[in-house]
C-alpha positions as a printed Julia matrix, in Angstrom:
277×3 Matrix{Float64}:
  -3.2    -9.02  -82.3
  -4.62   -5.8   -80.89
  -7.35   -7.76  -79.25
  -4.87  -10.06  -77.58
  -2.87   -7.11  -76.24
  -6.06   -5.48  -74.96
  -7.04   -8.7   -73.12
  -3.58   -9.11  -71.66
  -3.54   -5.5   -70.4
  -7.03   -5.99  -68.81
  -5.79   -9.12  -66.97
  -2.8    -7.25  -65.63
  -5.0    -4.43  -64.36
  -7.44   -6.84  -62.72
  -4.58   -8.8   -61.07
  -3.07   -5.63  -59.71
  -6.42   -4.44  -58.36
  -7.11   -7.81  -56.73
  -3.65   -7.89  -55.12
  -4.18   -4.4   -53.74
  -7.52   -5.43  -52.28
  -6.24   -8.59  -50.67
  -2.97   -7.2   -49.3
  -3.11   -7.21  -45.48
  -3.34   -3.83  -43.8
  -0.36   -3.17  -41.5
  -1.36   -1.28  -38.33
   0.7     0.66  -35.82
   0.99   -1.1   -32.47
   1.41    0.82  -29.21
   2.88   -1.23  -26.35
   2.0     0.41  -23.02
   4.05    0.18  -19.87
   1.35   -1.85  -18.12
   1.51   -4.55  -20.88
  -1.56   -3.41  -22.79
  -1.37   -3.35  -26.62
  -3.24   -0.86  -28.82
  -3.54   -1.62  -32.54
  -4.61    1.07  -35.01
  -3.1     4.21  -36.53
  -0.83    6.81  -34.93
  -2.24   10.11  -36.15
   0.0    12.62  -34.39
   2.81   12.71  -31.84
   4.4    15.5   -29.82
   6.77   15.72  -26.88
   4.27   14.56  -24.33
   1.35   12.85  -26.09
   0.38   10.52  -28.9
  -2.94   10.81  -30.76
  -4.24    7.44  -31.91
  -7.25    5.77  -33.5
  -8.1     2.07  -33.1
  -8.34   -0.1   -36.23
 -11.79    0.28  -37.82
 -12.66    3.3   -35.7
 -12.53    7.06  -36.19
 -12.53    8.23  -32.55
  -9.26    9.95  -31.66
  -7.55    8.98  -28.43
  -4.79   10.9   -26.6
  -2.21    8.8   -24.76
   0.51   10.15  -22.47
   3.99    9.21  -23.6
   4.82    8.33  -20.02
   2.4     5.43  -20.35
   3.97    4.09  -23.55
   6.88    1.68  -23.7
   7.28    1.55  -27.5
   5.48    1.97  -30.82
   5.85   -0.48  -33.65
   4.75    1.25  -36.86
   3.16   -0.53  -39.79
   6.35    0.14  -41.78
   8.28   -2.01  -39.32
  10.07    0.87  -37.56
  10.13    0.59  -33.82
  10.36    3.69  -31.61
  11.1     3.14  -27.94
   9.44    5.76  -25.77
  10.24    4.41  -22.28
  12.8     1.58  -21.98
  11.62   -1.19  -19.59
  13.19   -0.92  -16.13
  15.58   -3.67  -15.46
  14.94   -5.66  -12.3
  17.73   -5.08   -9.77
  19.74   -8.11   -8.74
  18.63   -7.62   -5.15
  15.84   -5.69   -3.54
  17.35   -3.31   -0.97
  14.29   -3.7     1.26
  14.52   -7.52    1.11
  18.12   -8.58    1.47
  18.98  -12.1     0.37
  18.78  -14.59    3.19
  22.09  -16.17    4.21
  22.61  -19.86    3.84
  20.8   -22.01    6.32
  23.01  -22.58    9.41
  24.8   -25.92    9.39
  22.77  -27.36   12.23
  20.01  -29.96   12.5
  16.84  -27.91   12.98
  14.87  -30.77   14.49
  13.19  -29.75   17.81
  14.98  -26.4    17.81
  12.76  -23.47   18.81
  13.28  -19.72   18.27
  11.16  -17.11   20.1
  11.13  -13.84   18.16
  10.89  -10.36   19.76
   7.21   -9.67   20.65
   5.18   -6.99   19.01
   4.02   -4.7    21.84
   1.36   -2.08   21.31
   0.48    0.4    24.0
  -2.59    2.61   23.44
  -2.39    1.99   19.7
   1.31    2.92   19.49
   4.34    0.67   19.13
   6.16    0.28   22.42
   9.94    0.76   22.56
  11.99   -2.1    21.24
  13.49   -2.92   24.61
   9.97   -3.88   25.81
   9.74   -6.32   22.88
  13.07   -7.83   23.86
  11.99   -8.01   27.57
   8.86  -10.05   26.8
  10.81  -12.25   24.39
  13.29  -13.01   27.16
  10.54  -13.61   29.69
   8.83  -16.12   27.34
  12.17  -17.83   26.66
  13.08  -18.31   30.36
   9.63  -19.61   31.22
   9.34  -22.05   28.32
  12.98  -23.17   28.66
  12.15  -24.54   32.14
   9.6   -26.86   30.51
  11.26  -27.57   27.19
  11.37  -31.35   27.39
  12.78  -32.64   24.12
  12.96  -29.19   22.62
  16.0   -26.93   22.46
  15.29  -23.24   22.8
  17.74  -20.89   21.12
  18.62  -18.04   23.45
  17.22  -14.63   22.5
  20.6   -12.98   21.89
  21.5   -15.6    19.29
  18.07  -15.31   17.67
  18.27  -11.51   17.42
  21.81  -11.49   16.0
  20.76  -14.02   13.35
  17.72  -11.98   12.43
  19.79   -8.83   12.01
  22.41  -10.61    9.86
  19.56  -11.88    7.67
  18.14   -8.4     7.3
  14.91   -9.42    9.03
  13.98   -6.42   11.1
  10.76   -4.92   12.39
  10.43   -2.91    9.16
  11.08   -5.82    6.79
   9.47   -8.67    8.75
   6.45   -8.91    6.45
   8.73   -9.49    3.43
   9.6   -12.96    4.61
   7.53  -16.12    5.01
   7.71  -18.05    8.23
   9.52  -20.98    6.6
  12.19  -18.51    5.34
  12.64  -17.13    8.87
  12.82  -20.62   10.37
  15.49  -21.71    7.87
  17.48  -18.56    8.39
  17.57  -19.3    12.1
  18.19  -23.03   11.68
  15.2   -24.03   13.78
  12.14  -26.23   13.34
   9.71  -24.02   15.18
   9.26  -20.21   15.33
   7.23  -18.53   18.09
   5.81  -15.05   17.53
   3.63  -13.04   19.83
   1.77   -9.79   20.27
   0.84   -7.93   23.47
  -1.7    -5.13   23.32
  -2.28   -2.87   26.32
  -4.84   -0.05   26.42
  -6.01    2.41   29.01
  -9.65    2.05   29.98
 -11.41    3.79   32.88
  -9.99    5.36   36.08
 -11.3     4.36   39.49
 -11.33    6.95   42.25
 -11.41    6.05   45.94
 -12.19    8.62   48.73
 -12.4     8.78   52.49
 -12.97   11.5    55.11
 -12.34   11.76   58.86
 -13.73   14.18   61.44
 -11.93   14.93   64.73
 -13.86   16.6    67.56
 -12.08   18.94   69.89
 -13.8    19.99   73.14
 -13.68   23.59   74.3
 -14.05   24.88   77.83
 -17.71   25.41   76.99
 -18.79   21.8    76.76
 -21.94   22.84   74.93
 -19.85   24.04   71.98
 -17.59   21.79   70.05
 -15.12   22.42   67.23
 -13.26   19.92   65.08
 -11.42   19.32   61.87
 -12.37   17.24   58.81
  -9.93   15.62   56.46
 -10.72   14.18   52.99
  -8.45   11.88   50.98
  -8.92   10.66   47.4
  -6.86    8.33   45.25
  -7.3     7.49   41.56
  -6.24    4.25   39.87
  -5.87    3.84   36.13
  -7.4     0.66   34.71
  -6.09   -1.24   31.66
  -7.24   -3.98   29.31
  -4.7    -6.24   27.71
  -4.61   -9.04   25.19
  -1.84  -11.55   24.42
  -1.51  -13.58   21.25
   0.98  -16.38   20.56
   1.43  -18.23   17.26
   3.82  -21.11   16.5
   4.99  -22.05   12.95
   7.14  -24.93   11.69
   9.91  -24.68    9.11
   7.44  -25.61    6.39
   5.46  -22.39    7.07
   2.54  -24.25    8.63
   0.69  -22.92   11.68
   0.77  -25.51   14.44
  -0.71  -23.32   17.23
  -2.55  -20.0    17.45
  -3.87  -18.75   20.78
  -5.03  -15.45   22.28
  -6.47  -14.41   25.62
  -7.62  -11.24   27.35
  -6.1   -10.61   30.77
  -8.51  -11.05   33.68
  -6.85   -8.35   35.8
  -7.11   -4.66   34.88
  -3.53   -3.68   35.8
  -0.89   -2.47   33.33
   1.33   -5.57   33.82
  -1.48   -8.16   33.81
  -0.15   -9.54   30.53
   2.65  -11.34   32.42
   0.28  -13.92   33.88
  -1.59  -14.19   30.57
   1.67  -14.96   28.77
   2.43  -17.78   31.13
  -1.15  -19.08   30.78
  -0.81  -19.35   27.03
   2.67  -20.84   27.09
   1.49  -23.56   29.42
  -1.07  -24.54   26.85
   1.08  -24.45   23.73
   2.35  -27.74   22.15
   5.99  -26.93   23.04
   5.31  -26.92   26.79
   6.25  -29.98   28.83
   5.12  -30.37   32.43
């Protein structure tokens, strides 16, 4: 009987030991704000930092609490360090686009205000509107089957949609086309830069006879004028309401005057697919 009890006790001890050896180790898990997970053991925590060792390692790491979203301890307790930021319903820098205008967009064309850069600096907005209007009036005379939306209507629709110079890059071209209710969108850039200055000079000499004809006196006049030279480049791109590029042209002006881009603009518009002779 004593032998039986001894054997039973030994079996219980062995079973308990085996269970302890095979029981899975529960680690602490740190979830960082960037999505990274760290599995191991939290050794110490204070107001600003957490000291941590990875599973199977002894090296101690220090992690800023500002980089930790939550810690799930091996006991099952969860401590939230930084709650995840909820995504706002609307991004204030990217207002929701209004519903597409109730018009048939086929063959409708909108020319956007041009980007104008003068000596590396953005030109005033009225210059952008001026070139937009110039392009509209020129192309509208040769529109053929296309209907060009007047610049005033285009600019009002852009403002209502929240599409400004500052937010323009937040929108795809198909979104802009759909907001304007057009099939084609024309955008352009004009760059004007000072180059060299050319100076022209001339001089004249006027003789004036004295009573003594062997002696002469006179006056000399010198005139000089300086002309500032410029280089300019014009680019025009056309997109459809699927966001596809259907035309992309650029050209340097042949003349070196400040307003040489006017003729370059007409040159490019004559060669775009929306131009009809």
